[in-house]
Amino acid sequence: MIVDGRVLREDFVPSEAVHRHDEVNLLSETLEPLLYGQRADPSFLFGPTGVGKTCIARYTLAQLCKQEPTVQVAYVNCWQEYTRFRVLYSVLEDVGQTVDIHRSTAKDELFDRLGRTDDQPVVVILDEVDQLEETAALYDLHRLGHVSLVLIANREDELFAGFDDRVRSRLRAGTRVRFDRYGTDELAAILAERANKALEPGVVTDDQLRTIADAASGDARVGIGILRSAARRATQQGDEVVTDAGLEAAIPDARTAIRRKTVEGLIEHQRILYDIIASAGEIDPGTLYDAYERRVENPKTKRTLRNYLTKMVHYDLIEAVGKRRGRTYRIVDDEAVNRQ
């Protein structure tokens, strides 16, 4: 049933951007100076999870590189690469300049080496940029005249609140590309494109694709996960088509799998916070911070912890109940996720 499983992966970049033409055009306009040997202004892609920010960034740059092959692209997931060293190393790795670099290599040496790559323009995509613990990496990259930045985050106010003054002043004037949730029709069209490329003809109906789109509530990541789960379930059961019963079972399975993968991707200190909340059932910030500090030798600052918690809220791992002084945190359980 599945003829090309790559198409159902989260990181697959399609050959056409469905229902994101305005966003592609705005980002393309911002990056256009690269076609003429000039640096592009910073671009910010803002919006909730699953609205295509990463996909559109990679798609737009792939199109640009077809026009100007000298442009190099480096992609950094700041959820995993959240320090100055890791960001600079990841960029150097993507441009093929990590020979003789070790964990003991000084960060300034990484910066100097990146500065010596100025024979070709480099575009750095920093995904989940609000996860950076050391915004000095942004300052470093912005100082390099041959490096252009594409920064991806959920919300502008939360992102800029985490910047120090020198970074904030340099990046404030960048172009904003804002992404809204997909409508049901839009997401159904995206899923139809994926199904046409990934699955044998006729194995999933238009009505089933709309059912998936409706269940995903505008989140393409969830929608694609449901389609993938439904196709795998049908294959395992020897069905020639996706059945309605199989699809109904695939919806909670896909949501649970996505949530589990997200939890597994948490960095150490985020996972500690998550585990404390899970054990407590519901917990106020003060008690949470105290429990966290008892578990770790070198605790992060409270601002960093608030950033971690906000990100976990965005990804539906936890929910914040109440406001400010009366706020508490609790885990979003599987049943709550699957009722969405």
mmCIF file of N, CA, C and O in Angstrom, residues 278-316:
data_model
loop_
_atom_site.group_PDB
_atom_site.id
_atom_site.type_symbol
_atom_site.label_atom_id
_atom_site.label_comp_id
_atom_site.label_asym_id
_atom_site.label_seq_id
_atom_site.Cartn_x
_atom_site.Cartn_y
_atom_site.Cartn_z
ATOM 1 N N ALA A 278 4.565 15.109 35.940
ATOM 2 C CA ALA A 278 3.840 13.842 35.798
ATOM 3 C C ALA A 278 3.664 13.161 37.155
ATOM 4 O O ALA A 278 2.597 12.615 37.455
ATOM 5 N N SER A 279 4.692 13.193 37.986
ATOM 6 C CA SER A 279 4.615 12.553 39.303
ATOM 7 C C SER A 279 3.666 13.286 40.234
ATOM 8 O O SER A 279 2.961 12.673 41.046
ATOM 9 N N ALA A 280 3.643 14.622 40.118
ATOM 10 C CA ALA A 280 2.822 15.423 41.023
ATOM 11 C C ALA A 280 1.352 15.417 40.631
ATOM 12 O O ALA A 280 0.480 15.616 41.485
ATOM 13 N N GLY A 281 1.079 15.213 39.359
ATOM 14 C CA GLY A 281 -0.306 15.318 38.888
ATOM 15 C C GLY A 281 -0.642 16.744 38.510
ATOM 16 O O GLY A 281 -1.033 17.042 37.387
ATOM 17 N N GLU A 282 -0.457 17.664 39.455
ATOM 18 C CA GLU A 282 -0.624 19.102 39.205
ATOM 19 C C GLU A 282 0.258 19.833 40.205
ATOM 20 O O GLU A 282 0.308 19.467 41.380
ATOM 21 N N ILE A 283 0.956 20.858 39.740
ATOM 22 C CA ILE A 283 1.972 21.472 40.592
ATOM 23 C C ILE A 283 2.118 22.954 40.261
ATOM 24 O O ILE A 283 2.008 23.348 39.100
ATOM 25 N N ASP A 284 2.337 23.774 41.282
ATOM 26 C CA ASP A 284 2.536 25.207 41.062
ATOM 27 C C ASP A 284 3.999 25.470 40.728
ATOM 28 O O ASP A 284 4.882 24.650 41.043
ATOM 29 N N PRO A 285 4.314 26.611 40.073
ATOM 30 C CA PRO A 285 5.689 26.870 39.632
ATOM 31 C C PRO A 285 6.715 26.846 40.752
ATOM 32 O O PRO A 285 7.808 26.294 40.586
ATOM 33 N N GLY A 286 6.393 27.424 41.898
ATOM 34 C CA GLY A 286 7.359 27.465 42.990
ATOM 35 C C GLY A 286 7.751 26.076 43.463
ATOM 36 O O GLY A 286 8.942 25.775 43.637
ATOM 37 N N THR A 287 6.778 25.226 43.679
ATOM 38 C CA THR A 287 7.053 23.852 44.098
ATOM 39 C C THR A 287 7.804 23.095 43.013
ATOM 40 O O THR A 287 8.713 22.305 43.298
ATOM 41 N N LEU A 288 7.451 23.348 41.756
ATOM 42 C CA LEU A 288 8.121 22.703 40.626
ATOM 43 C C LEU A 288 9.591 23.093 40.576
ATOM 44 O O LEU A 288 10.467 22.229 40.429
ATOM 45 N N TYR A 289 9.879 24.394 40.708
ATOM 46 C CA TYR A 289 11.272 24.848 40.662
ATOM 47 C C TYR A 289 12.091 24.267 41.811
ATOM 48 O O TYR A 289 13.243 23.870 41.635
ATOM 49 N N ASP A 290 11.475 24.217 43.003
ATOM 50 C CA ASP A 290 12.188 23.660 44.156
ATOM 51 C C ASP A 290 12.526 22.189 43.931
ATOM 52 O O ASP A 290 13.648 21.740 44.212
ATOM 53 N N ALA A 291 11.560 21.428 43.419
ATOM 54 C CA ALA A 291 11.794 20.005 43.164
ATOM 55 C C ALA A 291 12.851 19.818 42.086
ATOM 56 O O ALA A 291 13.707 18.920 42.179
ATOM 57 N N TYR A 292 12.822 20.674 41.088
ATOM 58 C CA TYR A 292 13.821 20.613 40.009
ATOM 59 C C TYR A 292 15.230 20.878 40.551
ATOM 60 O O TYR A 292 16.180 20.145 40.250
ATOM 61 N N GLU A 293 15.375 21.904 41.360
ATOM 62 C CA GLU A 293 16.693 22.265 41.878
ATOM 63 C C GLU A 293 17.262 21.187 42.790
ATOM 64 O O GLU A 293 18.487 21.044 42.904
ATOM 65 N N ARG A 294 16.405 20.414 43.445
ATOM 66 C CA ARG A 294 16.897 19.317 44.279
ATOM 67 C C ARG A 294 17.409 18.157 43.430
ATOM 68 O O ARG A 294 18.205 17.343 43.911
ATOM 69 N N ARG A 295 16.985 18.066 42.179
ATOM 70 C CA ARG A 295 17.356 16.931 41.333
ATOM 71 C C ARG A 295 18.606 17.167 40.496
ATOM 72 O O ARG A 295 19.199 16.205 40.008
ATOM 73 N N VAL A 296 19.000 18.408 40.290
ATOM 74 C CA VAL A 296 20.120 18.683 39.376
ATOM 75 C C VAL A 296 21.242 19.401 40.108
ATOM 76 O O VAL A 296 21.023 20.124 41.070
ATOM 77 N N GLU A 297 22.460 19.170 39.631
ATOM 78 C CA GLU A 297 23.623 19.800 40.244
ATOM 79 C C GLU A 297 23.795 21.242 39.791
ATOM 80 O O GLU A 297 24.176 22.107 40.577
ATOM 81 N N ASN A 298 23.538 21.494 38.508
ATOM 82 C CA ASN A 298 23.710 22.839 37.962
ATOM 83 C C ASN A 298 22.388 23.304 37.344
ATOM 84 O O ASN A 298 22.191 23.212 36.125
ATOM 85 N N PRO A 299 21.475 23.791 38.173
ATOM 86 C CA PRO A 299 20.142 24.153 37.673
ATOM 87 C C PRO A 299 20.181 25.344 36.717
ATOM 88 O O PRO A 299 21.045 26.225 36.831
ATOM 89 N N LYS A 300 19.249 25.347 35.780
ATOM 90 C CA LYS A 300 19.095 26.465 34.859
ATOM 91 C C LYS A 300 18.400 27.616 35.576
ATOM 92 O O LYS A 300 17.796 27.441 36.640
ATOM 93 N N THR A 301 18.458 28.803 34.984
ATOM 94 C CA THR A 301 17.783 29.952 35.570
ATOM 95 C C THR A 301 16.265 29.784 35.456
ATOM 96 O O THR A 301 15.771 29.024 34.620
ATOM 97 N N LYS A 302 15.543 30.509 36.273
ATOM 98 C CA LYS A 302 14.086 30.420 36.225
ATOM 99 C C LYS A 302 13.544 30.904 34.883
ATOM 100 O O LYS A 302 12.531 30.400 34.390
ATOM 101 N N ARG A 303 14.215 31.868 34.264
ATOM 102 C CA ARG A 303 13.774 32.329 32.944
ATOM 103 C C ARG A 303 13.897 31.211 31.922
ATOM 104 O O ARG A 303 13.008 31.012 31.087
ATOM 105 N N THR A 304 15.001 30.453 31.993
ATOM 106 C CA THR A 304 15.182 29.324 31.077
ATOM 107 C C THR A 304 14.130 28.255 31.340
ATOM 108 O O THR A 304 13.561 27.678 30.403
ATOM 109 N N LEU A 305 13.828 27.995 32.614
ATOM 110 C CA LEU A 305 12.816 26.998 32.949
ATOM 111 C C LEU A 305 11.436 27.426 32.444
ATOM 112 O O LEU A 305 10.669 26.598 31.938
ATOM 113 N N ARG A 306 11.124 28.713 32.561
ATOM 114 C CA ARG A 306 9.844 29.204 32.036
ATOM 115 C C ARG A 306 9.782 29.010 30.520
ATOM 116 O O ARG A 306 8.728 28.668 29.966
ATOM 117 N N ASN A 307 10.912 29.227 29.856
ATOM 118 C CA ASN A 307 10.971 29.012 28.417
ATOM 119 C C ASN A 307 10.716 27.543 28.079
ATOM 120 O O ASN A 307 9.971 27.218 27.146
ATOM 121 N N TYR A 308 11.322 26.644 28.843
ATOM 122 C CA TYR A 308 11.095 25.207 28.644
ATOM 123 C C TYR A 308 9.609 24.866 28.802
ATOM 124 O O TYR A 308 9.034 24.120 27.998
ATOM 125 N N LEU A 309 9.012 25.386 29.857
ATOM 126 C CA LEU A 309 7.613 25.074 30.131
ATOM 127 C C LEU A 309 6.699 25.621 29.033
ATOM 128 O O LEU A 309 5.756 24.947 28.597
ATOM 129 N N THR A 310 6.989 26.832 28.570
ATOM 130 C CA THR A 310 6.195 27.419 27.493
ATOM 131 C C THR A 310 6.269 26.575 26.239
ATOM 132 O O THR A 310 5.255 26.334 25.560
ATOM 133 N N LYS A 311 7.456 26.100 25.918
ATOM 134 C CA LYS A 311 7.621 25.266 24.727
ATOM 135 C C LYS A 311 6.853 23.956 24.876
ATOM 136 O O LYS A 311 6.222 23.481 23.916
ATOM 137 N N MET A 312 6.865 23.370 26.057
ATOM 138 C CA MET A 312 6.127 22.120 26.261
ATOM 139 C C MET A 312 4.619 22.335 26.189
ATOM 140 O O MET A 312 3.880 21.450 25.774
ATOM 141 N N VAL A 313 4.165 23.534 26.566
ATOM 142 C CA VAL A 313 2.752 23.875 26.398
ATOM 143 C C VAL A 313 2.411 23.945 24.911
ATOM 144 O O VAL A 313 1.386 23.424 24.463
ATOM 145 N N HIS A 314 3.277 24.593 24.116
ATOM 146 C CA HIS A 314 3.045 24.706 22.677
ATOM 147 C C HIS A 314 2.919 23.328 22.025
ATOM 148 O O HIS A 314 2.172 23.154 21.063
ATOM 149 N N TYR A 315 3.659 22.358 22.543
ATOM 150 C CA TYR A 315 3.654 21.029 21.951
ATOM 151 C C TYR A 315 2.646 20.091 22.613
ATOM 152 O O TYR A 315 2.694 18.875 22.404
ATOM 153 N N ASP A 316 1.749 20.649 23.402
ATOM 154 C CA ASP A 316 0.672 19.867 24.025
ATOM 155 C C ASP A 316 1.187 18.737 24.906
ATOM 156 O O ASP A 316 0.522 17.711 25.063
#
